[in-house]
Short mmCIF file of C-alpha atoms and ligand atoms in Angstrom, two decimals:
data_model
loop_
_atom_site.label_atom_id
_atom_site.label_comp_id
_atom_site.label_asym_id
_atom_site.label_seq_id
_atom_site.Cartn_x
_atom_site.Cartn_y
_atom_site.Cartn_z
CA MET K 261 -12.90 -3.12 102.97
CA GLN K 262 -15.05 -4.02 105.98
CA LYS K 263 -17.53 -1.23 106.78
CA ASP K 264 -17.90 -1.99 110.47
CA HIS K 265 -17.95 1.55 111.93
CA PRO K 266 -19.66 3.46 109.20
CA TYR K 267 -21.43 6.47 110.74
CA PRO K 268 -19.60 9.79 110.77
CA SER K 269 -21.65 11.58 113.44
CA ALA K 270 -20.55 11.37 117.07
CA VAL K 271 -23.97 12.55 118.25
CA PRO K 272 -26.13 9.65 119.38
CA SER K 273 -29.07 9.17 117.05
CA VAL K 274 -31.33 6.43 115.76
CA THR K 275 -28.57 5.62 113.27
CA HIS K 276 -26.37 4.45 116.17
CA LEU K 277 -29.11 2.09 117.14
CA ILE K 278 -29.10 0.50 113.70
CA HIS K 279 -25.40 0.70 112.83
CA HIS K 280 -24.10 -0.18 116.29
CA PRO K 281 -20.43 -1.13 116.41
CA TYR K 282 -20.77 -3.78 119.12
CA LYS K 283 -20.44 -7.38 118.03
CA PRO K 284 -20.80 -10.19 120.56
CA PRO K 285 -17.67 -12.33 120.89
CA ALA K 286 -17.42 -15.27 118.51
CA GLY K 287 -17.23 -18.82 119.82
CA PHE K 288 -20.60 -19.16 121.54
CA ASP K 289 -21.39 -22.86 121.69
CA ALA K 290 -24.44 -24.53 123.23
CA PRO K 291 -26.70 -27.56 122.65
CA GLN K 292 -29.06 -25.70 120.34
CA PRO K 293 -27.84 -23.74 117.34
CA GLY K 294 -28.66 -20.07 116.90
CA VAL K 295 -31.65 -18.89 114.91
CA PHE K 296 -30.47 -16.80 111.99
CA LYS K 297 -33.28 -14.75 110.52
CA ALA K 298 -32.72 -12.90 107.28
CA SER K 299 -34.11 -11.73 104.04
CA THR K 300 -31.13 -9.41 103.41
CA VAL K 301 -27.64 -10.82 103.80
CA TYR K 302 -24.70 -8.36 103.79
CA PHE K 303 -21.76 -8.52 101.43
CA PRO K 304 -18.58 -6.74 102.46
CA THR K 305 -18.00 -5.47 98.92
CA VAL K 306 -19.72 -5.43 95.56
CA ALA K 307 -17.02 -7.73 94.21
CA ASP K 308 -17.80 -10.23 96.93
CA MET K 309 -21.51 -9.95 96.17
CA ARG K 310 -20.81 -10.84 92.53
CA GLN K 311 -18.62 -13.78 93.44
CA ARG K 312 -20.67 -15.52 96.08
CA GLU K 313 -22.05 -18.94 95.23
CA TRP K 314 -25.08 -20.11 97.23
CA LYS K 315 -25.84 -23.26 95.25
CA ASP K 316 -23.19 -25.34 97.00
CA LYS K 317 -23.85 -23.82 100.47
CA SER K 318 -20.37 -22.33 100.56
CA ALA K 319 -21.78 -18.85 101.20
CA TYR K 320 -24.90 -16.78 101.84
CA THR K 321 -26.61 -14.45 99.39
CA TYR K 322 -30.24 -14.04 100.41
CA GLY K 323 -32.48 -15.45 103.14
CA LEU K 324 -34.52 -17.41 100.62
CA HIS K 325 -31.40 -19.24 99.46
CA GLY K 326 -30.43 -20.38 102.94
CA THR K 327 -29.10 -19.29 106.31
CA PRO K 328 -26.88 -21.10 108.84
CA THR K 329 -30.10 -22.36 110.49
CA THR K 330 -31.63 -23.86 107.34
CA TYR K 331 -28.31 -25.27 106.06
CA LEU K 332 -27.87 -27.00 109.40
CA LEU K 333 -31.33 -28.53 109.36
CA GLU K 334 -30.84 -29.69 105.77
CA GLU K 335 -27.58 -31.44 106.63
CA ARG K 336 -29.08 -33.15 109.69
CA LEU K 337 -32.05 -34.39 107.67
CA CYS K 338 -29.62 -35.82 105.11
CA ALA K 339 -27.99 -37.72 107.95
CA LEU K 340 -31.38 -39.05 109.08
CA GLU K 341 -32.50 -40.27 105.65
CA GLY K 342 -29.11 -41.17 104.18
CA GLY K 343 -29.20 -38.50 101.47
CA LEU K 344 -26.58 -36.10 100.22
CA GLN K 345 -28.61 -32.99 99.38
CA CYS K 346 -31.75 -31.51 100.92
CA MET K 347 -34.16 -28.67 100.21
CA LEU K 348 -36.56 -27.33 102.83
CA VAL K 349 -40.03 -26.22 101.83
CA PRO K 350 -42.99 -24.73 103.76
CA SER K 351 -45.00 -27.98 104.05
CA GLY K 352 -44.99 -31.65 103.18
CA LEU K 353 -47.37 -30.97 100.34
CA ALA K 354 -45.02 -28.27 99.03
CA ALA K 355 -42.29 -30.95 98.96
CA LEU K 356 -44.47 -33.16 96.73
CA ALA K 357 -45.34 -30.17 94.52
CA LEU K 358 -41.71 -29.09 94.25
CA VAL K 359 -40.68 -32.54 93.03
CA ALA K 360 -43.42 -32.54 90.38
CA LEU K 361 -42.71 -29.01 89.16
CA ALA K 362 -38.96 -29.55 89.08
CA VAL K 363 -38.94 -32.74 87.00
CA LEU K 364 -42.14 -32.67 84.90
CA LYS K 365 -42.98 -30.65 81.80
CA THR K 366 -45.87 -30.48 79.32
CA GLY K 367 -46.45 -33.84 77.63
CA ASP K 368 -44.93 -35.86 80.50
CA GLU K 369 -46.85 -38.37 82.58
CA VAL K 370 -46.60 -39.11 86.30
CA LEU K 371 -47.71 -42.39 87.90
CA ILE K 372 -49.22 -42.24 91.37
CA PRO K 373 -50.25 -45.13 93.65
CA ASP K 374 -54.01 -45.24 94.11
CA ASN K 375 -53.54 -45.07 97.91
CA ALA K 376 -51.29 -41.98 97.75
CA TYR K 377 -51.64 -39.01 100.06
CA GLY K 378 -54.88 -37.39 98.77
CA PRO K 379 -53.60 -33.88 98.05
CA ASN K 380 -50.82 -35.33 95.86
CA LYS K 381 -53.53 -36.87 93.67
CA ALA K 382 -55.42 -33.56 93.71
CA LEU K 383 -52.29 -31.70 92.58
CA ALA K 384 -51.99 -34.06 89.60
CA ASP K 385 -55.65 -33.60 88.76
CA GLY K 386 -55.44 -29.80 89.16
CA GLU K 387 -52.31 -27.81 88.41
CA LEU K 388 -50.38 -30.61 86.67
CA ARG K 389 -53.29 -31.34 84.33
CA HIS K 390 -53.62 -27.62 83.59
CA PHE K 391 -49.94 -27.61 82.59
CA GLY K 392 -50.51 -30.48 80.14
CA ILE K 393 -48.93 -33.10 82.42
CA THR K 394 -51.02 -36.26 82.58
CA HIS K 395 -51.20 -38.76 85.43
CA ARG K 396 -52.36 -42.30 86.01
CA PHE K 397 -53.00 -44.24 89.16
CA TYR K 398 -51.47 -47.68 89.60
CA ASP K 399 -52.29 -50.50 91.98
CA PRO K 400 -49.71 -50.10 94.77
CA MET K 401 -49.90 -53.83 95.59
CA ASP K 402 -49.15 -54.97 92.05
CA PRO K 403 -45.65 -54.20 90.68
CA GLN K 404 -46.74 -55.65 87.33
CA ASP K 405 -49.45 -53.03 87.08
CA LEU K 406 -46.79 -50.38 87.64
CA SER K 407 -44.63 -51.85 84.85
CA ARG K 408 -47.63 -52.04 82.51
CA GLN K 409 -48.42 -48.37 83.02
CA ILE K 410 -44.91 -47.04 82.40
CA THR K 411 -44.73 -45.60 78.87
CA GLU K 412 -42.17 -43.50 77.00
CA ARG K 413 -43.98 -40.44 78.38
CA THR K 414 -43.63 -41.51 82.01
CA ARG K 415 -41.12 -39.19 83.67
CA LEU K 416 -41.87 -39.74 87.37
CA VAL K 417 -43.26 -42.51 89.57
CA TRP K 418 -44.48 -41.71 93.06
CA LEU K 419 -44.11 -44.34 95.76
CA GLU K 420 -45.56 -44.36 99.26
CA ALA K 421 -44.93 -46.97 101.94
CA PRO K 422 -47.42 -47.65 103.35
CA GLY K 423 -50.20 -45.83 101.47
CA SER K 424 -52.11 -43.09 103.25
CA VAL K 425 -55.15 -44.04 105.35
CA SER K 426 -55.60 -47.65 104.13
CA MET K 427 -51.97 -48.45 105.09
CA GLU K 428 -51.12 -51.10 102.48
CA PHE K 429 -47.37 -51.73 102.48
CA PRO K 430 -46.08 -52.17 98.89
CA ASP K 431 -43.10 -54.19 97.67
CA LEU K 432 -40.99 -51.05 97.60
CA PRO K 433 -37.67 -52.58 96.45
CA GLU K 434 -39.43 -54.35 93.57
CA MET K 435 -41.18 -51.12 92.49
CA VAL K 436 -37.87 -49.24 92.56
CA ARG K 437 -36.21 -52.02 90.54
CA ARG K 438 -38.91 -51.72 87.89
CA CYS K 439 -38.49 -47.93 87.69
CA ARG K 440 -34.70 -48.42 87.36
CA GLU K 441 -35.13 -50.97 84.55
CA ARG K 442 -37.22 -48.49 82.59
CA GLY K 443 -35.05 -45.49 83.44
CA VAL K 444 -37.86 -43.59 85.14
CA LEU K 445 -37.27 -41.33 88.13
CA CYS K 446 -38.91 -42.55 91.32
CA ALA K 447 -39.80 -40.36 94.27
CA LEU K 448 -40.87 -41.72 97.63
CA ASP K 449 -43.20 -39.91 100.01
CA ASN K 450 -41.21 -41.00 103.07
CA THR K 451 -43.32 -39.32 105.75
CA TRP K 452 -44.35 -42.59 107.41
CA GLY K 453 -40.87 -44.12 107.47
CA ALA K 454 -39.30 -40.81 108.53
CA GLY K 455 -35.81 -42.19 107.79
CA LEU K 456 -36.23 -44.55 110.75
CA ALA K 457 -38.31 -47.57 109.68
CA PHE K 458 -36.10 -48.12 106.61
CA LYS K 459 -33.49 -46.23 104.63
CA PRO K 460 -34.88 -44.92 101.32
CA PHE K 461 -31.42 -44.77 99.73
CA ASP K 462 -30.39 -48.23 100.96
CA LEU K 463 -33.38 -50.46 100.34
CA LEU K 464 -31.25 -53.61 100.40
CA GLY K 465 -30.19 -52.69 103.93
CA ASP K 466 -26.54 -53.57 103.36
CA GLY K 467 -25.24 -50.15 104.34
CA ASP K 468 -24.08 -49.56 100.80
CA ALA K 469 -25.24 -46.39 99.14
CA GLY K 470 -22.92 -46.85 96.17
CA GLU K 471 -23.30 -48.31 92.68
CA GLY K 472 -24.72 -51.64 93.80
CA SER K 473 -27.36 -50.09 96.03
CA LEU K 474 -31.08 -49.97 95.48
CA ALA K 475 -32.32 -46.46 96.17
CA VAL K 476 -35.13 -44.12 95.36
CA ASP K 477 -34.07 -41.01 93.43
CA ILE K 478 -35.94 -38.61 95.68
CA SER K 479 -37.26 -38.83 99.23
CA ALA K 480 -39.93 -36.25 100.07
CA HIS K 481 -40.91 -35.95 103.72
CA ALA K 482 -43.54 -34.01 105.67
CA LEU K 483 -41.39 -32.70 108.54
CA THR K 484 -44.74 -31.55 109.92
CA LYS K 485 -45.11 -35.07 111.36
CA TYR K 486 -42.34 -36.75 113.40
CA PRO K 487 -39.40 -34.38 112.81
CA SER K 488 -41.50 -31.53 114.24
CA GLY K 489 -43.20 -33.79 116.75
CA GLY K 490 -45.29 -30.97 118.19
CA GLY K 491 -48.28 -30.61 115.89
CA ASP K 492 -47.24 -26.97 115.63
CA VAL K 493 -45.01 -26.62 112.55
CA LEU K 494 -45.57 -27.11 108.85
CA MET K 495 -42.46 -28.00 106.82
CA GLY K 496 -41.23 -30.43 104.22
CA SER K 497 -37.96 -31.68 102.76
CA VAL K 498 -36.81 -33.03 99.41
CA ILE K 499 -33.71 -35.22 99.71
CA THR K 500 -31.57 -36.64 96.91
CA ARG K 501 -28.18 -38.27 96.33
CA GLU K 502 -27.48 -37.01 92.85
CA ALA K 503 -26.01 -33.53 92.31
CA ALA K 504 -27.62 -32.82 88.90
CA LEU K 505 -31.09 -33.84 90.12
CA HIS K 506 -30.64 -31.79 93.27
CA LEU K 507 -29.62 -28.72 91.24
CA LYS K 508 -32.76 -29.06 89.13
CA ILE K 509 -34.86 -29.15 92.29
CA LYS K 510 -32.89 -26.33 93.88
CA LEU K 511 -33.32 -23.98 90.91
CA CYS K 512 -37.06 -24.71 90.80
CA HIS K 513 -37.23 -24.12 94.56
CA MET K 514 -35.47 -20.77 94.13
CA ARG K 515 -37.73 -19.67 91.27
CA LEU K 516 -40.86 -20.60 93.20
CA GLY K 517 -39.60 -18.83 96.33
CA LEU K 518 -40.30 -21.70 98.73
CA GLY K 519 -38.42 -20.37 101.75
CA VAL K 520 -39.04 -21.57 105.31
CA ALA K 521 -39.11 -19.46 108.46
CA ALA K 522 -36.00 -19.62 110.65
CA ASN K 523 -38.04 -20.06 113.84
CA ASP K 524 -39.78 -23.05 112.30
CA ALA K 525 -36.47 -24.55 111.20
CA GLU K 526 -35.20 -24.05 114.75
CA THR K 527 -38.27 -25.80 116.16
CA VAL K 528 -37.55 -28.83 114.00
CA LEU K 529 -33.85 -28.74 114.97
CA ARG K 530 -34.97 -28.69 118.62
CA SER K 531 -37.14 -31.80 118.12
CA LEU K 532 -34.85 -33.79 115.87
CA PRO K 533 -32.54 -35.30 118.53
CA SER K 534 -35.50 -37.10 120.15
CA ILE K 535 -37.12 -38.33 116.93
CA ALA K 536 -36.00 -41.97 117.27
CA LEU K 537 -37.23 -42.19 120.87
CA ARG K 538 -40.54 -40.59 120.01
CA TYR K 539 -41.00 -42.72 116.90
CA SER K 540 -40.46 -45.84 118.95
CA ALA K 541 -42.87 -44.70 121.67
CA HIS K 542 -45.58 -43.82 119.12
CA ASP K 543 -44.96 -47.23 117.51
CA GLN K 544 -45.33 -49.19 120.76
CA THR K 545 -48.53 -47.39 121.69
CA ALA K 546 -50.03 -47.91 118.23
CA ARG K 547 -49.25 -51.63 118.40
CA ALA K 548 -50.82 -51.93 121.85
CA LEU K 549 -53.99 -50.23 120.59
CA ALA K 550 -54.04 -52.25 117.37
CA ALA K 551 -53.69 -55.49 119.37
CA TRP K 552 -56.62 -54.41 121.53
CA TRP K 553 -58.76 -53.70 118.46
CA GLN K 554 -58.05 -57.22 117.19
CA THR K 555 -59.93 -58.56 120.22
CA GLN K 556 -62.98 -56.39 119.52
CA PRO K 557 -65.82 -57.79 117.38
CA GLN K 558 -66.59 -54.26 116.08
CA CYS K 559 -63.26 -54.30 114.26
CA ALA K 560 -63.73 -56.12 110.93
CA GLN K 561 -60.15 -55.51 109.80
CA LEU K 562 -56.92 -54.10 111.17
CA MET K 563 -54.66 -52.12 108.86
CA HIS K 564 -51.27 -51.86 110.54
CA PRO K 565 -48.37 -53.13 108.42
CA ALA K 566 -46.57 -54.77 111.38
CA PHE K 567 -49.55 -57.09 112.03
CA GLU K 568 -49.96 -60.53 110.51
CA GLY K 569 -52.75 -60.46 107.93
CA ALA K 570 -52.61 -56.70 107.34
CA PRO K 571 -52.31 -55.66 103.67
CA GLY K 572 -48.64 -55.85 102.68
CA HIS K 573 -47.44 -57.22 106.03
CA ALA K 574 -44.88 -59.48 104.31
CA HIS K 575 -43.42 -56.47 102.47
CA TRP K 576 -43.15 -54.54 105.74
CA LYS K 577 -41.36 -57.53 107.29
CA ALA K 578 -38.93 -57.80 104.38
CA LEU K 579 -38.02 -54.12 104.41
CA CYS K 580 -38.43 -52.95 108.00
CA ASP K 581 -38.04 -56.11 110.10
CA ARG K 582 -34.94 -57.79 108.67
CA ASP K 583 -33.84 -58.79 112.15
CA PRO K 584 -37.23 -60.24 113.16
CA GLY K 585 -38.83 -58.58 116.15
CA THR K 586 -36.79 -55.40 115.89
CA GLY K 587 -38.68 -53.72 113.06
CA SER K 588 -40.30 -50.36 113.54
CA ALA K 589 -43.41 -48.65 112.26
CA ALA K 590 -44.99 -45.24 112.68
CA GLY K 591 -47.71 -44.73 115.31
CA LEU K 592 -50.43 -44.87 112.74
CA PHE K 593 -53.05 -47.47 111.92
CA SER K 594 -56.58 -47.81 110.60
CA ILE K 595 -59.42 -50.19 111.35
CA MET K 596 -62.47 -51.10 109.35
CA ILE K 597 -65.48 -50.88 111.62
CA ASP K 598 -67.94 -53.63 110.82
CA ALA K 599 -70.45 -52.77 108.08
CA ARG K 600 -73.36 -53.33 110.50
CA PHE K 601 -72.58 -49.92 112.03
CA SER K 602 -73.77 -46.80 110.26
CA GLN K 603 -71.63 -43.76 109.50
CA VAL K 604 -73.67 -41.91 112.16
CA GLN K 605 -72.68 -44.50 114.78
CA VAL K 606 -69.03 -44.40 113.77
CA ASP K 607 -69.04 -40.60 113.89
CA ALA K 608 -70.62 -40.77 117.37
CA PHE K 609 -67.89 -43.19 118.45
CA CYS K 610 -65.20 -40.73 117.28
CA ASP K 611 -67.01 -37.81 118.96
CA GLY K 612 -67.31 -39.91 122.14
CA LEU K 613 -63.53 -40.31 122.53
CA LYS K 614 -62.11 -38.06 125.20
CA LEU K 615 -58.33 -38.39 124.89
CA PHE K 616 -58.27 -38.77 121.11
CA LYS K 617 -58.82 -35.42 119.41
CA ILE K 618 -60.49 -35.19 116.01
CA GLY K 619 -57.95 -33.72 113.62
CA TYR K 620 -55.73 -34.17 110.58
CA SER K 621 -52.01 -34.76 110.48
CA TRP K 622 -50.01 -36.82 112.99
CA GLY K 623 -46.69 -37.08 114.77
CA GLY K 624 -47.52 -34.84 117.73
CA PRO K 625 -47.98 -35.67 121.42
CA VAL K 626 -51.78 -35.93 121.25
CA SER K 627 -53.59 -38.97 119.83
CA LEU K 628 -55.87 -38.21 116.89
CA VAL K 629 -58.78 -39.93 115.19
CA VAL K 630 -60.40 -39.36 111.77
CA PRO K 631 -63.09 -41.42 110.02
CA TYR K 632 -62.49 -41.63 106.25
CA ASN K 633 -64.82 -42.39 103.37
CA ILE K 634 -62.48 -44.68 101.47
CA ALA K 635 -64.91 -45.24 98.57
CA SER K 636 -64.56 -41.58 97.57
CA MET K 637 -60.76 -41.73 97.79
CA ARG K 638 -59.98 -44.66 95.48
CA GLN K 639 -60.58 -45.51 91.84
CA ALA K 640 -62.22 -48.73 93.09
CA TRP K 641 -62.80 -50.34 96.49
CA PRO K 642 -59.50 -52.17 97.14
CA VAL K 643 -60.06 -55.94 96.92
CA HIS K 644 -58.13 -56.55 100.12
CA LEU K 645 -60.35 -54.27 102.20
CA LYS K 646 -63.41 -55.60 104.01
CA PRO K 647 -66.62 -53.61 103.75
CA GLY K 648 -67.24 -51.13 106.56
CA THR K 649 -66.26 -47.66 107.74
CA LEU K 650 -62.58 -46.84 107.99
CA VAL K 651 -61.27 -45.02 111.06
CA ARG K 652 -57.65 -43.93 111.29
CA PHE K 653 -55.82 -43.51 114.57
CA SER K 654 -52.59 -41.64 115.14
CA THR K 655 -51.13 -42.36 118.53
CA GLY K 656 -49.62 -39.58 120.60
CA LEU K 657 -47.42 -39.96 123.64
CA GLU K 658 -50.12 -40.67 126.23
CA SER K 659 -50.14 -43.90 128.25
CA SER K 660 -51.47 -46.73 126.09
CA HIS K 661 -53.46 -47.99 129.10
CA ASP K 662 -55.40 -44.72 129.28
CA LEU K 663 -55.93 -44.66 125.52
CA ILE K 664 -57.36 -48.20 125.56
CA LEU K 665 -59.72 -47.26 128.40
CA ASP K 666 -60.87 -44.33 126.30
CA LEU K 667 -61.45 -46.54 123.24
CA HIS K 668 -63.29 -49.03 125.42
CA GLN K 669 -65.72 -46.48 126.86
CA ALA K 670 -66.51 -45.01 123.43
CA VAL K 671 -67.03 -48.47 121.88
CA GLN K 672 -69.37 -49.47 124.73
CA ALA K 673 -71.36 -46.24 124.41
CA HIS K 674 -71.67 -46.01 120.61
CA LEU K 675 -70.96 -49.35 118.90
CA PRO K 676 -73.17 -51.92 120.68
CA MET K 677 -72.89 -55.47 119.28
CA ALA K 678 -76.35 -56.65 120.26
C1 PLP D 802 -49.07 -35.07 106.10
C2 PLP D 802 -48.56 -35.69 104.87
C3 PLP D 802 -48.13 -34.92 103.80
C4 PLP D 802 -48.26 -33.42 103.76
O1 PLP D 802 -47.66 -32.74 104.80
P1 PLP D 802 -48.15 -31.27 105.18
O2 PLP D 802 -46.98 -30.70 105.90
O3 PLP D 802 -49.37 -31.42 106.02
O4 PLP D 802 -48.42 -30.54 103.90
C5 PLP D 802 -47.62 -35.57 102.69
N1 PLP D 802 -47.57 -36.91 102.64
C6 PLP D 802 -47.98 -37.68 103.65
C7 PLP D 802 -47.88 -39.17 103.53
C8 PLP D 802 -48.50 -37.11 104.80
O5 PLP D 802 -48.93 -37.88 105.79
#
C-alpha cells in the first residue's frame, strides 16, 4: 500500500509542509542528471524493505549504499576505464585504503613500487603494519625485482604508471603478467592515465577484455584530479571486472561507511563529458613546457614519459603510443634542476612564478608547482636520476605561451647560470 496522502488533518500545519502530496511530473530529461541527496530512503512497505537488494544496484536501501546520482557516476566511470563494477569513495587515498583493507588480512604482505604515491606508502607503514600486514618496496623499473619479492604471503601488488613525482614509466604489461603467473592480485593506481592514456583492463590494446586479455584486477583512481577537473572536489573510485572481488570491496566499503556527497558526485558528472578534451589540452601544454625546459641549461634532466630519454619512455611508447604520434599523457612532468643551485634558490624560483601556484594535487585549470625532496621519499636515490633538486609541474588550462614567459622570468631572476 502506497502511503502518499498520509495526514488525517485538513487544517494546514507544519505536517503539510513535510508530508506534501504534490509530486512533480515524471519524465524530466535534461543534459545533467538530477542530484539525489539521501541518508534515509523510503520503502513502501516493511515487506519491501526486507526484500530490497542494494548490492546489485537493482534498488535503493540507504544513502550510504547508493543513490541514482552515485550509481550513474559509477557506471560512467566504468565506461571510461573499461571496468564492470565501481565503488565511489571520499578521496583518491580512500580508494587505495579501501583496496588494501578489502583484500589484506593479518599475516599478508603487500608489494609497493618505490616511486608510489607517498601516502600509499605511509598507509602501509602505519595502519597496515599495525594490523600485522607487512609491506615491501620493489624497484618499479625492474620486473625481475618484483618477481623476486613475491612470496607465498604476497596477497597484493600495487602498480603505478608512471610513478608519482619522479615519473618513471614501468613495463606495466610485464608486471601484470608476472603477478598473473604467481596468482597475486594486482591493483593499479590509475590516476595519471585516467582511463584515457591506456586501458587498464585491456593492456594489450586489442579491444578484448575477455579470457585472452591482459588486465589489472583493480583500478583505483583519484577522481580529485582529471574527472573533477576543478581543483574543488575530493573523490576516488575502485573499479573491477570480477563480481566476487567487487563484492569483497563493496562489503568492506559498506562496513567502513565510505559514502560520497551527492553534490560532489554531481560535480564530477558535470565535468566528465569534457575529460578527454581537457586531458589532451593539459597534455599539449605540458609537452610545450617540457620541450622548453630541454633548451634550458638549468634543467639537468626532464622527467616526462613521452620524451625521448625520460625514465621508462620506451614503456610509455609501447603502452600509450601504439599508433606513433597519437599517444597521450597527463599534464604532469618533473625536472631536475642542476645540482649547482641550492634548495634556497630553487624555492625562490618557485616563489617567483606568477601564473603557477604552489600547491598539491593536479588536474584543475590552474598550473601548479611543487619542489620535492626526492632523497627523503625513496629507499635509495634512483640510479636513473641525475643529482639536483626535483621540481614538479602540473599544467592547467592557461596558454602555454604565457606559462613559458612566466617560467622564463622566474628562471632569469632566481637561477642565474653565471
Ligand atoms: C592525488 C593522488 C592520489 C590521492 O588522491 P586524493 O583524492 O588527493 O586523496 C592517489 N594517487 C595518485 C597517483 C595521486 O596523484
